[in-house]
XYZ file of C-alpha atoms in Angstrom:
341
model
C 176.106 80.423 110.612
C 179.075 81.511 108.835
C 179.353 82.817 105.573
C 180.683 79.633 103.916
C 177.638 77.705 105.015
C 175.151 79.509 102.937
C 174.026 77.356 100.055
C 173.295 79.281 96.797
C 175.181 81.447 94.419
C 173.775 83.357 91.549
C 175.444 85.324 88.745
C 173.257 87.927 87.374
C 173.215 91.140 85.757
C 173.903 94.184 88.275
C 175.369 97.728 88.012
C 177.862 97.786 90.777
C 181.066 100.147 90.503
C 182.839 100.440 93.701
C 183.363 104.050 94.609
C 185.466 103.563 97.784
C 185.856 100.941 100.573
C 185.166 102.895 103.874
C 184.988 99.798 106.435
C 186.872 101.102 109.810
C 187.770 104.323 108.235
C 184.830 106.659 107.760
C 182.357 107.632 110.435
C 178.474 106.824 110.002
C 177.954 110.594 110.535
C 180.730 111.745 107.890
C 179.380 113.887 105.437
C 177.069 112.296 102.544
C 177.674 113.003 99.068
C 175.648 115.872 97.507
C 172.567 114.604 95.895
C 168.814 113.630 96.385
C 168.763 111.195 99.262
C 166.435 108.004 98.935
C 164.452 108.055 102.085
C 164.544 104.786 103.879
C 161.433 104.320 105.968
C 162.371 101.652 108.398
C 166.163 100.558 107.575
C 168.894 102.133 109.902
C 172.031 100.708 108.477
C 171.358 101.804 104.943
C 171.525 105.216 103.352
C 171.201 105.697 99.644
C 171.656 108.901 97.723
C 171.160 109.884 94.004
C 174.087 111.816 92.588
C 175.564 112.650 89.058
C 177.818 109.624 89.327
C 175.030 107.344 90.151
C 173.399 105.965 93.390
C 175.963 106.208 96.338
C 175.194 103.570 98.860
C 176.491 103.984 102.416
C 176.042 100.968 104.821
C 176.729 101.526 108.406
C 178.675 99.149 110.522
C 176.130 97.317 112.660
C 178.904 96.691 115.453
C 179.670 100.436 115.603
C 177.248 102.679 114.390
C 179.493 105.480 114.424
C 181.505 104.094 111.734
C 180.491 102.903 107.994
C 180.949 99.285 106.882
C 181.632 100.598 103.147
C 180.711 103.103 100.677
C 179.984 102.435 97.247
C 178.568 103.983 93.912
C 175.831 102.178 91.537
C 176.768 103.257 87.867
C 174.985 102.332 84.714
C 177.645 99.882 83.371
C 176.348 96.477 83.454
C 178.212 93.668 85.207
C 177.724 90.048 87.026
C 177.401 89.566 90.334
C 177.528 86.576 92.718
C 175.074 86.364 95.598
C 176.021 84.089 98.566
C 173.052 84.385 100.399
C 169.962 82.154 100.095
C 167.155 84.773 101.156
C 168.606 87.092 98.503
C 168.370 84.445 95.693
C 164.562 83.993 96.604
C 164.441 87.779 96.203
C 165.933 88.257 93.029
C 163.668 85.512 91.434
C 160.720 87.152 92.705
C 161.993 90.451 91.244
C 162.522 88.644 88.122
C 166.203 89.476 87.762
C 167.695 88.022 84.538
C 170.850 86.039 84.739
C 172.415 82.608 85.221
C 171.984 80.749 88.362
C 174.614 78.151 90.014
C 173.787 76.109 92.879
C 177.008 75.360 94.967
C 175.010 73.770 97.978
C 177.100 70.645 97.546
C 180.637 72.248 98.234
C 181.449 73.275 102.139
C 183.510 76.222 100.528
C 183.007 78.408 97.397
C 184.963 77.294 94.642
C 187.402 80.278 93.882
C 188.303 79.012 90.450
C 184.653 78.721 89.394
C 183.911 82.289 90.900
C 186.792 83.605 88.726
C 185.378 81.498 85.608
C 182.000 83.208 86.204
C 183.461 86.581 85.491
C 181.733 87.834 88.545
C 182.926 91.272 89.240
C 180.877 91.800 92.216
C 179.893 89.457 95.240
C 177.110 89.999 97.856
C 178.233 88.523 101.288
C 176.889 88.635 104.867
C 179.391 90.310 107.363
C 180.062 88.882 110.865
C 181.637 90.606 113.408
C 185.616 89.865 113.852
C 185.071 87.176 110.866
C 188.502 87.452 109.873
C 187.724 87.508 106.043
C 185.562 85.756 103.605
C 187.444 82.397 102.960
C 190.147 84.115 100.499
C 187.409 85.302 97.986
C 188.568 88.774 98.923
C 191.861 87.929 97.003
C 190.053 87.312 93.900
C 189.940 91.042 93.124
C 186.209 91.213 93.030
C 184.273 93.694 94.855
C 182.346 92.539 97.716
C 179.004 94.218 98.882
C 178.702 93.498 102.547
C 174.898 92.785 103.170
C 174.227 93.932 106.800
C 170.524 93.608 106.487
C 170.167 90.951 109.005
C 171.454 93.161 111.650
C 168.696 95.427 111.180
C 166.221 95.351 114.665
C 162.990 95.422 112.771
C 161.309 93.073 110.127
C 160.350 95.672 107.945
C 163.948 97.431 108.456
C 165.556 93.984 107.038
C 162.840 94.064 104.279
C 163.748 97.542 103.206
C 167.100 96.217 102.129
C 165.346 94.881 98.974
C 165.267 98.521 97.603
C 169.010 98.116 97.522
C 169.110 95.018 95.857
C 166.690 95.869 93.141
C 168.983 98.709 92.085
C 171.617 96.317 92.172
C 170.143 94.138 89.618
C 168.386 96.567 87.249
C 164.897 96.287 89.079
C 164.798 99.246 91.590
C 161.095 100.281 90.672
C 159.673 96.924 91.069
C 161.518 96.401 94.326
C 160.073 99.605 95.955
C 156.731 98.494 94.760
C 157.191 95.181 96.405
C 158.541 96.605 99.417
C 155.278 99.102 99.739
C 153.109 96.233 99.209
C 154.814 94.215 101.957
C 154.778 97.207 104.295
C 151.273 97.874 104.179
C 150.592 93.986 104.657
C 152.508 93.738 107.539
C 151.297 97.095 109.114
C 147.352 96.082 108.280
C 148.064 92.868 110.123
C 149.914 94.295 112.961
C 147.409 96.701 113.562
C 144.354 93.864 113.367
C 146.271 91.642 115.988
C 144.441 92.894 118.673
C 141.153 91.973 117.108
C 142.056 88.740 116.006
C 140.539 86.653 119.039
C 141.045 83.529 117.292
C 144.801 84.040 117.179
C 145.233 84.596 120.733
C 145.583 81.320 123.245
C 142.934 80.982 125.692
C 145.296 81.409 128.767
C 145.776 85.264 128.307
C 145.891 88.239 126.005
C 149.599 87.803 125.639
C 151.207 84.576 125.819
C 154.801 84.184 126.842
C 157.116 82.396 124.069
C 159.966 80.506 124.380
C 162.511 79.925 121.406
C 164.745 77.094 119.691
C 166.760 74.247 121.289
C 170.450 73.435 122.742
C 172.912 72.785 120.256
C 176.373 71.710 121.406
C 175.894 72.556 124.961
C 174.788 75.927 124.250
C 171.308 77.430 123.555
C 171.022 79.754 120.960
C 168.110 82.228 121.191
C 167.051 85.344 119.227
C 168.070 88.715 120.893
C 165.367 90.788 122.511
C 165.720 93.268 119.874
C 166.207 91.199 117.062
C 163.816 90.784 114.074
C 162.268 87.603 115.215
C 161.718 89.184 118.505
C 159.964 92.142 117.273
C 157.702 89.709 114.934
C 156.590 87.798 118.400
C 155.634 90.905 119.887
C 153.688 92.264 116.837
C 151.964 88.920 116.707
C 150.838 89.447 120.460
C 153.465 87.364 122.121
C 155.589 88.226 125.140
C 159.161 86.849 124.222
C 160.883 85.661 127.314
C 164.018 87.486 126.457
C 162.228 90.539 125.063
C 164.028 92.859 127.642
C 167.290 92.025 126.265
C 168.679 94.860 123.626
C 170.473 92.636 121.322
C 169.692 92.592 117.751
C 171.477 89.025 116.932
C 171.669 85.795 118.376
C 172.494 85.223 122.192
C 174.639 82.065 123.102
C 173.463 81.320 126.554
C 174.133 78.421 129.274
C 171.171 75.983 128.889
C 170.545 76.685 132.604
C 169.759 80.292 132.115
C 167.235 79.893 129.167
C 165.325 76.953 131.277
C 164.987 79.399 134.139
C 163.309 81.932 131.792
C 161.412 79.690 129.747
C 160.187 77.231 132.241
C 156.747 78.696 132.263
C 156.425 79.889 128.668
C 152.766 79.256 127.338
C 154.236 78.418 123.968
C 157.537 77.266 122.476
C 158.643 77.883 118.899
C 161.829 75.792 117.625
C 163.580 76.005 114.326
C 165.609 73.071 113.562
C 166.903 71.208 110.320
C 166.962 67.274 109.830
C 165.571 64.614 107.466
C 162.601 63.742 109.794
C 160.051 65.954 111.482
C 161.188 66.628 115.466
C 159.008 64.830 118.013
C 158.480 64.916 121.602
C 160.149 61.659 122.047
C 163.217 62.922 120.190
C 163.452 66.107 122.331
C 163.362 64.063 125.314
C 166.101 61.667 123.908
C 167.993 64.926 123.287
C 167.855 66.458 126.578
C 165.922 64.964 129.690
C 165.457 68.485 130.839
C 163.008 69.482 128.155
C 160.047 67.573 129.638
C 160.241 69.993 132.361
C 159.307 72.632 130.480
C 155.349 73.946 130.709
C 154.858 74.198 127.106
C 156.249 70.437 126.487
C 153.878 69.132 129.142
C 150.982 70.776 127.673
C 151.943 69.999 124.202
C 152.111 73.619 122.843
C 155.548 73.396 121.242
C 155.574 74.070 117.373
C 158.579 73.109 115.268
C 159.768 74.510 111.813
C 162.199 72.378 110.043
C 164.390 75.306 108.167
C 166.073 73.010 106.102
C 163.179 71.645 104.315
C 160.646 74.686 104.243
C 160.908 77.996 102.953
C 160.948 79.642 106.152
C 164.488 81.328 105.506
C 164.148 81.919 101.725
C 160.599 83.578 102.292
C 160.427 85.357 105.724
C 163.467 87.645 105.396
C 162.053 89.723 102.855
C 158.415 88.984 103.382
C 158.021 89.411 107.352
C 154.294 89.727 107.004
C 154.085 85.935 106.132
C 155.946 85.026 109.485
C 153.720 87.766 111.351
C 150.756 85.893 110.143
C 152.469 82.585 111.399
C 153.281 83.586 114.646
C 149.870 84.940 115.291
C 148.297 81.739 114.401
C 150.826 79.626 116.340
C 150.051 81.673 119.574
C 146.623 80.774 118.798
C 147.348 76.968 118.872
C 147.309 76.580 114.785
C 149.535 74.841 112.411
C 151.014 77.189 110.117
C 152.748 77.547 106.769
C 156.100 77.225 108.465
C 155.597 75.812 112.101
C 153.846 72.549 112.983
C 152.521 71.169 116.171
C 154.771 68.755 117.293
C 153.764 64.857 117.493
């Protein structure tokens, strides 16, 4: 997914002043500013320190953790910010951030004139390795905040970034409180998974799990060290690529995934289309799908990410996804995943 494909932009009250851009110049182990650290309990790519000048934020480069992606300070000056990322929009609505909302989902690329007219002096974007920029918006002279939360390796690590976004939009205490509740619910459910006998399929204590579908000749699957990989494990599953150490997505030859996934007990697929995915459609799309054990035994669960709130909700509410996957592994239809017909 490119940053230009993300669907919503929000203009809202923020408190951002760029202190210094550190992308490619400072080490992640470089001296932090003097002040009181805001302790991060799970996030590994985010650091915040309360200083006399404001809250100093350091974002670690996910692709070279010896370096910083950027560093900036949050001051008291009220500003406007634009948010490119749909899950972040949902979070800001939940936190009750005040501001005007502009839906640009009909545009294939951001309208730079519209951004300039909005008067935004900060834009939240998703960084990508070797992306080559953000489609020219960096030339508008508006500060960019590079939201690397999606590269965290644990679901609570990613969700904890809400503590930064709350501070960006003047609702830091509410964000801290929300995260503490998300953390409590996630850990409580995780600890109880082994006792939820009705959420574990009958073939064994840890059913094997395959993910997703072939797209354009490539099978994209979550890395074993990704947030979804961790949620599958926490839900009681054994992800077929669980031994992989990647935190992002893997682009693999279909033969590789078929070999690993042929005997998987459960198959979770995410897709986006106008109608529900069916077994008949899967067979039309690729004649090899019916060879999968989960296909033969009708244990394929599909989530239409375009028509559901999957991405909007689960980024900052991983406890909802954990509950869903635990139920799916137990053969139940869930909030996001439905048994294919």
